[in-house]
GROMACS .gro file of C-alpha atoms in nm:
model
  339
    1MET     CA    1  12.995  18.379  19.400
    2LEU     CA    2  13.261  18.545  19.141
    3ASN     CA    3  13.026  18.583  18.844
    4ARG     CA    4  12.734  18.701  19.091
    5ILE     CA    5  12.993  19.002  19.185
    6LEU     CA    6  13.096  19.084  18.819
    7GLN     CA    7  12.712  19.115  18.765
    8THR     CA    8  12.655  19.338  19.017
    9VAL     CA    9  12.934  19.567  18.964
   10ALA     CA   10  12.855  19.585  18.548
   11GLY     CA   11  12.495  19.657  18.632
   12VAL     CA   12  12.600  19.951  18.847
   13ALA     CA   13  12.801  20.072  18.563
   14VAL     CA   14  12.568  20.057  18.285
   15ALA     CA   15  12.287  20.204  18.532
   16PHE     CA   16  12.545  20.485  18.596
   17ALA     CA   17  12.648  20.537  18.245
   18LEU     CA   18  12.242  20.534  18.133
   19LEU     CA   19  12.161  20.814  18.409
   20ALA     CA   20  12.453  21.050  18.325
   21LEU     CA   21  12.345  21.013  17.921
   22ALA     CA   22  11.968  21.038  17.987
   23TRP     CA   23  12.041  21.344  18.250
   24PRO     CA   24  12.363  21.423  18.225
   25GLN     CA   25  12.317  21.771  18.470
   26ILE     CA   26  12.322  21.569  18.769
   27PHE     CA   27  12.669  21.511  18.709
   28SER     CA   28  12.714  21.873  18.558
   29ALA     CA   29  12.860  21.616  18.249
   30GLN     CA   30  12.640  21.810  17.976
   31ARG     CA   31  12.939  21.955  17.802
   32THR     CA   32  13.178  21.657  17.852
   33VAL     CA   33  13.298  21.467  17.546
   34ILE     CA   34  13.111  21.122  17.469
   35VAL     CA   35  12.793  21.265  17.679
   36ALA     CA   36  12.732  21.562  17.489
   37GLN     CA   37  12.669  21.419  17.178
   38ALA     CA   38  12.495  21.159  17.276
   39VAL     CA   39  12.253  21.369  17.518
   40SER     CA   40  12.208  21.573  17.185
   41PHE     CA   41  11.990  21.291  17.015
   42ARG     CA   42  11.694  21.223  17.277
   43GLY     CA   43  11.464  21.076  17.051
   44LEU     CA   44  11.709  20.835  16.843
   45SER     CA   45  11.828  20.746  17.187
   46ALA     CA   46  11.504  20.621  17.307
   47LEU     CA   47  11.484  20.420  16.962
   48VAL     CA   48  11.792  20.274  16.973
   49ALA     CA   49  11.708  20.193  17.365
   50VAL     CA   50  11.410  19.995  17.279
   51ALA     CA   51  11.572  19.823  17.024
   52GLY     CA   52  11.843  19.676  17.272
   53VAL     CA   53  11.594  19.572  17.503
   54VAL     CA   54  11.446  19.344  17.209
   55VAL     CA   55  11.770  19.224  17.136
   56LEU     CA   56  11.813  19.147  17.509
   57LEU     CA   57  11.508  18.999  17.560
   58VAL     CA   58  11.579  18.756  17.266
   59VAL     CA   59  11.951  18.714  17.385
   60SER     CA   60  11.808  18.594  17.751
   61LEU     CA   61  11.591  18.300  17.552
   62PHE     CA   62  11.967  18.140  17.443
   63LEU     CA   63  12.139  18.227  17.804
   64PRO     CA   64  11.916  18.096  18.019
   65ARG     CA   65  12.166  18.147  18.325
   66LEU     CA   66  12.219  18.480  18.272
   67ARG     CA   67  11.866  18.564  18.207
   68ARG     CA   68  11.788  18.726  18.526
   69PHE     CA   69  12.102  18.985  18.475
   70ILE     CA   70  11.987  19.048  18.132
   71ALA     CA   71  11.653  19.109  18.227
   72THR     CA   72  11.759  19.380  18.445
   73LEU     CA   73  11.996  19.544  18.129
   74ALA     CA   74  11.647  19.523  17.933
   75VAL     CA   75  11.461  19.738  18.200
   76MET     CA   76  11.750  19.986  18.264
   77LEU     CA   77  11.718  20.028  17.885
   78ALA     CA   78  11.342  20.058  17.887
   79VAL     CA   79  11.354  20.334  18.169
   80PHE     CA   80  11.606  20.481  17.946
   81ALA     CA   81  11.421  20.540  17.705
   82LEU     CA   82  11.085  20.617  17.889
   83VAL     CA   83  11.270  20.882  18.042
   84ASN     CA   84  11.404  21.023  17.687
   85VAL     CA   85  11.051  21.013  17.548
   86VAL     CA   86  10.887  21.176  17.847
   87THR     CA   87  11.160  21.444  17.797
   88VAL     CA   88  11.081  21.502  17.451
   89ALA     CA   89  10.721  21.512  17.492
   90GLY     CA   90  10.745  21.753  17.778
   91ARG     CA   91  10.961  22.007  17.548
   92GLY     CA   92  10.738  21.959  17.239
   93LEU     CA   93  10.738  21.850  16.951
   94GLY     CA   94  10.464  22.064  16.786
   95SER     CA   95  10.504  22.396  16.567
   96THR     CA   96  10.250  22.702  16.645
   97PRO     CA   97  10.258  22.920  16.325
   98THR     CA   98  10.024  23.178  16.438
   99GLY     CA   99  10.190  23.482  16.441
  100PHE     CA  100   9.915  23.722  16.608
  101GLY     CA  101  10.021  24.030  16.741
  102SER     CA  102  10.399  24.005  16.649
  103THR     CA  103  10.565  24.237  16.509
  104VAL     CA  104  10.919  24.063  16.406
  105ARG     CA  105  10.960  23.762  16.218
  106VAL     CA  106  11.291  23.564  16.258
  107LEU     CA  107  11.408  23.336  16.021
  108SER     CA  108  11.723  23.146  16.088
  109TRP     CA  109  11.874  22.884  15.827
  110ASN     CA  110  12.201  22.717  15.836
  111THR     CA  111  12.233  22.670  15.464
  112GLY     CA  112  12.524  22.493  15.406
  113GLY     CA  113  12.671  22.753  15.143
  114ALA     CA  114  12.452  22.489  14.930
  115VAL     CA  115  12.060  22.645  14.954
  116SER     CA  116  12.030  22.880  14.617
  117ALA     CA  117  11.935  23.271  14.675
  118GLU     CA  118  11.626  23.217  14.511
  119GLN     CA  119  11.540  22.986  14.792
  120ILE     CA  120  11.609  23.159  15.085
  121ALA     CA  121  11.410  23.471  14.940
  122ASP     CA  122  11.122  23.226  14.851
  123LEU     CA  123  11.083  23.178  15.199
  124ALA     CA  124  11.151  23.427  15.378
  125LEU     CA  125  10.907  23.629  15.172
  126ASP     CA  126  10.622  23.362  15.240
  127TYR     CA  127  10.678  23.447  15.566
  128ASN     CA  128  10.730  23.828  15.505
  129ALA     CA  129  11.077  23.827  15.725
  130SER     CA  130  11.220  24.120  15.902
  131ILE     CA  131  11.541  23.943  16.020
  132ILE     CA  132  11.725  23.638  15.867
  133ALA     CA  133  12.012  23.494  15.999
  134LEU     CA  134  12.221  23.280  15.760
  135PRO     CA  135  12.503  23.036  15.878
  136GLU     CA  136  12.737  22.895  15.664
  137THR     CA  137  12.590  23.196  15.351
  138SER     CA  138  12.851  23.424  15.191
  139ALA     CA  139  12.794  23.733  15.158
  140ALA     CA  140  12.723  23.753  14.722
  141THR     CA  141  12.455  23.514  14.830
  142ALA     CA  142  12.303  23.713  15.130
  143ARG     CA  143  12.330  24.012  14.878
  144LYS     CA  144  12.198  23.835  14.608
  145VAL     CA  145  11.894  23.736  14.862
  146ALA     CA  146  11.855  24.110  14.987
  147ALA     CA  147  11.813  24.219  14.588
  148LEU     CA  148  11.484  23.912  14.554
  149MET     CA  149  11.346  24.093  14.828
  150ALA     CA  150  11.388  24.448  14.704
  151THR     CA  151  11.249  24.352  14.376
  152ALA     CA  152  10.917  24.182  14.560
  153GLY     CA  153  10.877  24.434  14.800
  154ASN     CA  154  11.058  24.399  15.123
  155PRO     CA  155  11.420  24.567  15.087
  156MET     CA  156  11.652  24.423  15.337
  157SER     CA  157  12.002  24.567  15.489
  158GLU     CA  158  12.261  24.309  15.511
  159LEU     CA  159  12.619  24.263  15.690
  160THR     CA  160  12.820  23.994  15.669
  161ARG     CA  161  13.131  23.844  15.867
  162GLU     CA  162  13.419  23.554  15.645
  163ALA     CA  163  13.656  23.436  15.805
  164TYR     CA  164  13.813  23.316  15.485
  165SER     CA  165  13.695  23.465  15.158
  166GLY     CA  166  13.507  23.271  14.893
  167ASP     CA  167  13.445  22.947  15.160
  168PRO     CA  168  13.065  22.993  15.285
  169ALA     CA  169  13.097  22.747  15.586
  170MET     CA  170  13.322  23.006  15.713
  171ALA     CA  171  13.085  23.276  15.660
  172THR     CA  172  12.745  23.425  15.859
  173SER     CA  173  12.483  23.660  15.709
  174LEU     CA  174  12.243  23.837  15.859
  175LEU     CA  175  11.966  24.035  15.695
  176THR     CA  176  11.751  24.299  15.830
  177SER     CA  177  11.440  24.468  15.704
  178VAL     CA  178  11.478  24.831  15.647
  179LEU     CA  179  11.161  24.894  15.849
  180MET     CA  180  11.340  24.805  16.129
  181GLY     CA  181  11.634  25.092  16.117
  182GLU     CA  182  11.955  25.093  16.000
  183TYR     CA  183  12.191  24.847  16.179
  184THR     CA  184  12.602  24.827  16.199
  185LEU     CA  185  12.834  24.567  16.197
  186GLU     CA  186  12.989  24.504  16.563
  187THR     CA  187  13.388  24.404  16.540
  188GLY     CA  188  13.471  24.519  16.950
  189ARG     CA  189  13.307  24.217  17.158
  190GLY     CA  190  13.442  23.909  17.045
  191ASN     CA  191  13.314  23.654  16.860
  192THR     CA  192  13.245  23.312  16.818
  193ASN     CA  193  13.598  23.094  16.828
  194ALA     CA  194  13.610  22.893  16.495
  195VAL     CA  195  13.339  23.019  16.284
  196PRO     CA  196  13.191  23.366  16.309
  197SER     CA  197  12.913  23.492  16.437
  198VAL     CA  198  12.736  23.831  16.366
  199VAL     CA  199  12.653  24.104  16.591
  200ALA     CA  200  12.448  24.410  16.445
  201THR     CA  201  12.380  24.733  16.684
  202PRO     CA  202  12.089  24.939  16.647
  203VAL     CA  203  12.151  25.325  16.500
  204ASN     CA  204  11.832  25.376  16.706
  205PRO     CA  205  11.874  25.250  17.068
  206ALA     CA  206  11.538  25.141  17.126
  207GLY     CA  207  11.596  24.867  16.835
  208PRO     CA  208  11.710  24.551  16.980
  209THR     CA  209  12.069  24.364  16.892
  210ILE     CA  210  12.088  24.092  16.706
  211VAL     CA  211  12.287  23.809  16.663
  212ALA     CA  212  12.337  23.570  16.408
  213VAL     CA  213  12.499  23.288  16.552
  214HIS     CA  214  12.695  23.014  16.454
  215ALA     CA  215  12.892  22.821  16.728
  216ILE     CA  216  13.140  22.543  16.635
  217GLY     CA  217  13.019  22.177  16.711
  218PRO     CA  218  13.135  21.949  16.988
  219ILE     CA  219  13.351  21.760  16.816
  220LEU     CA  220  13.664  21.606  16.870
  221GLY     CA  221  13.979  21.868  16.916
  222GLU     CA  222  13.683  22.178  16.925
  223MET     CA  223  13.525  22.094  17.274
  224ALA     CA  224  13.736  22.382  17.469
  225ASN     CA  225  13.604  22.598  17.157
  226TRP     CA  226  13.240  22.509  17.150
  227ARG     CA  227  13.235  22.549  17.539
  228ALA     CA  228  13.405  22.883  17.479
  229ASP     CA  229  13.141  22.954  17.219
  230LEU     CA  230  12.798  22.931  17.466
  231SER     CA  231  13.009  23.115  17.726
  232TRP     CA  232  13.036  23.340  17.472
  233LEU     CA  233  12.674  23.357  17.353
  234LYS     CA  234  12.566  23.340  17.708
  235ASN     CA  235  12.758  23.682  17.719
  236GLN     CA  236  12.583  23.844  17.476
  237CYS     CA  237  12.222  23.801  17.632
  238ARG     CA  238  12.338  23.977  17.959
  239ARG     CA  239  12.373  24.308  17.723
  240GLY     CA  240  12.008  24.438  17.742
  241ASN     CA  241  11.748  24.400  17.427
  242VAL     CA  242  11.859  24.141  17.240
  243ILE     CA  243  11.797  23.874  16.994
  244LEU     CA  244  11.976  23.599  16.904
  245ALA     CA  245  11.918  23.358  16.566
  246GLY     CA  246  12.088  23.075  16.395
  247ASP     CA  247  12.289  22.760  16.448
  248PHE     CA  248  12.433  22.729  16.824
  249ASN     CA  249  12.536  22.379  16.760
  250ALA     CA  250  12.362  22.322  17.119
  251THR     CA  251  12.048  22.200  17.258
  252ILE     CA  252  11.905  22.332  17.653
  253ASP     CA  253  12.081  22.021  17.766
  254HIS     CA  254  12.418  22.170  17.674
  255MET     CA  255  12.306  22.520  17.818
  256HIS     CA  256  12.197  22.405  18.134
  257SER     CA  257  12.338  22.620  18.425
  258LEU     CA  258  12.462  22.885  18.141
  259GLY     CA  259  12.261  23.140  18.319
  260ALA     CA  260  11.856  23.263  18.453
  261ALA     CA  261  11.675  23.194  18.153
  262THR     CA  262  11.772  22.912  17.909
  263LEU     CA  263  12.128  23.101  17.780
  264GLY     CA  264  12.203  23.386  18.017
  265ASN     CA  265  11.904  23.592  18.033
  266CYS     CA  266  11.755  23.518  17.702
  267THR     CA  267  11.497  23.222  17.637
  268SER     CA  268  11.483  22.985  17.375
  269ALA     CA  269  11.140  23.033  17.171
  270GLY     CA  270  11.099  22.650  17.170
  271GLN     CA  271  11.034  22.652  17.515
  272LEU     CA  272  10.763  22.890  17.562
  273THR     CA  273  10.603  22.748  17.228
  274GLY     CA  274  10.614  22.396  17.291
  275SER     CA  275  10.867  22.306  16.986
  276GLU     CA  276  11.181  22.281  17.160
  277ALA     CA  277  11.260  21.898  17.094
  278VAL     CA  278  11.189  21.947  16.704
  279GLY     CA  279  11.536  21.812  16.540
  280THR     CA  280  11.663  22.080  16.294
  281TRP     CA  281  11.951  21.861  16.215
  282PRO     CA  282  12.004  21.662  16.018
  283THR     CA  283  11.751  21.695  15.730
  284ALA     CA  284  11.807  21.284  15.678
  285LEU     CA  285  11.645  21.218  15.991
  286PRO     CA  286  11.292  21.297  16.055
  287PRO     CA  287  11.231  21.574  16.311
  288ALA     CA  288  11.174  21.401  16.621
  289LEU     CA  289  11.471  21.193  16.583
  290GLY     CA  290  11.681  21.495  16.528
  291THR     CA  291  11.832  21.731  16.749
  292PRO     CA  292  11.727  22.106  16.835
  293ILE     CA  293  12.062  22.285  16.763
  294ASP     CA  294  11.894  22.571  16.540
  295HIS     CA  295  11.737  22.841  16.790
  296ILE     CA  296  11.559  23.186  16.825
  297MET     CA  297  11.609  23.358  17.120
  298PHE     CA  298  11.536  23.694  17.317
  299SER     CA  299  11.588  23.882  17.598
  300PRO     CA  300  11.265  23.942  17.786
  301ASP     CA  301  11.177  24.214  17.584
  302TRP     CA  302  11.041  23.971  17.349
  303HIS     CA  303  10.791  23.694  17.376
  304PRO     CA  304  10.754  23.445  17.111
  305THR     CA  305  10.333  23.425  16.910
  306GLY     CA  306  10.450  23.146  16.713
  307MET     CA  307  10.714  22.898  16.595
  308ARG     CA  308  10.761  22.630  16.300
  309VAL     CA  309  11.056  22.440  16.223
  310VAL     CA  310  11.016  22.415  15.835
  311SER     CA  311  11.050  22.016  15.751
  312ASP     CA  312  10.913  22.054  15.377
  313LEU     CA  313  11.281  22.205  15.255
  314ASP     CA  314  11.496  21.905  15.290
  315ALA     CA  315  11.578  21.858  14.972
  316ALA     CA  316  11.664  22.205  14.942
  317GLY     CA  317  12.042  22.160  14.993
  318SER     CA  318  12.145  22.224  15.345
  319ASP     CA  319  12.154  21.976  15.616
  320HIS     CA  320  11.970  22.213  15.853
  321ARG     CA  321  11.601  22.323  15.892
  322PRO     CA  322  11.494  22.650  15.879
  323VAL     CA  323  11.344  22.759  16.199
  324LEU     CA  324  11.086  23.085  16.184
  325VAL     CA  325  10.995  23.249  16.466
  326TRP     CA  326  10.713  23.558  16.581
  327LEU     CA  327  10.798  23.796  16.838
  328ALA     CA  328  10.604  24.021  16.988
  329PRO     CA  329  10.729  24.321  17.249
  330VAL     CA  330  10.679  24.260  17.552
  331GLU     CA  331  10.462  24.627  17.664
  332LYS     CA  332  10.610  24.763  17.979
  333ALA     CA  333  10.483  24.859  18.293
  334VAL     CA  334  10.405  25.210  18.340
  335ALA     CA  335  10.310  25.380  18.685
  336PRO     CA  336  10.026  25.508  18.695
  337PRO     CA  337  10.080  25.878  18.763
  338GLU     CA  338  10.078  26.032  19.153
  339GLU     CA  339   9.769  26.229  19.271
   0.00000   0.00000   0.00000
């Protein structure tokens, strides 16, 4: 009798734990320690759960008296794996690099300070990028990228914020095509806490504000800063015409309840192009098993016409994959003249 009670209690505890990991939004736990880390890797979690089912089934062969309890655990793990697989499939592992009708081409790449300026420039030129967000990239590297692109006929302006000079991990750079007009570095509206982001405002008010994002990761000791960074980014998405690109260190699970769209008033390109589940970090894992923490988001002034997570540069030196998105302006409806 006691064993049965203990098994029931253990089964209920496991069921609640798996539910919290599969869909933490039910408990508003998506930004809490352990859960935030686990829900980042839905594809990998599904694979581990399937392996767990196999192990449990083998164990049950040697423990016949616990076979019913073990079978119950195996079923729960199987359901957990299925929920994650369905979620990943629904968010999409595809790529839509059409770019038809686009006027702005956005490239985001957390280079880790390890990717050469030549590699960055080659990728940007291949896709004729007009906005390049480069977390963990020094001003010196960004200037070299700009020079290489200018030589190739695509001149860029460069803005960088560095928390500590000489440490690329504490720097974020932004390049914008001169065809987009002049941009200035904004410093008066706060910033991400531990590592800097770049907020660039257009001299021409018709242009979009551009934010090159680098939020701190949800690691022990930085959880409060991580949550504050997401809140700050949400506020950037309440300021009108805006494009955000970079390393958010968060998936859309973590962003749940942080705005009317994906984040504030901004929508993730991945959600609209069927690419939201493609893992951008780490490059050591296949895209289907990694976590999609690098994003390109935008206000309702824009819509994506294509997106690609680049996986053929995994040996370039960074542990992040580049993300490319083609954007087109949303045509504003004009009221017909009164007769």
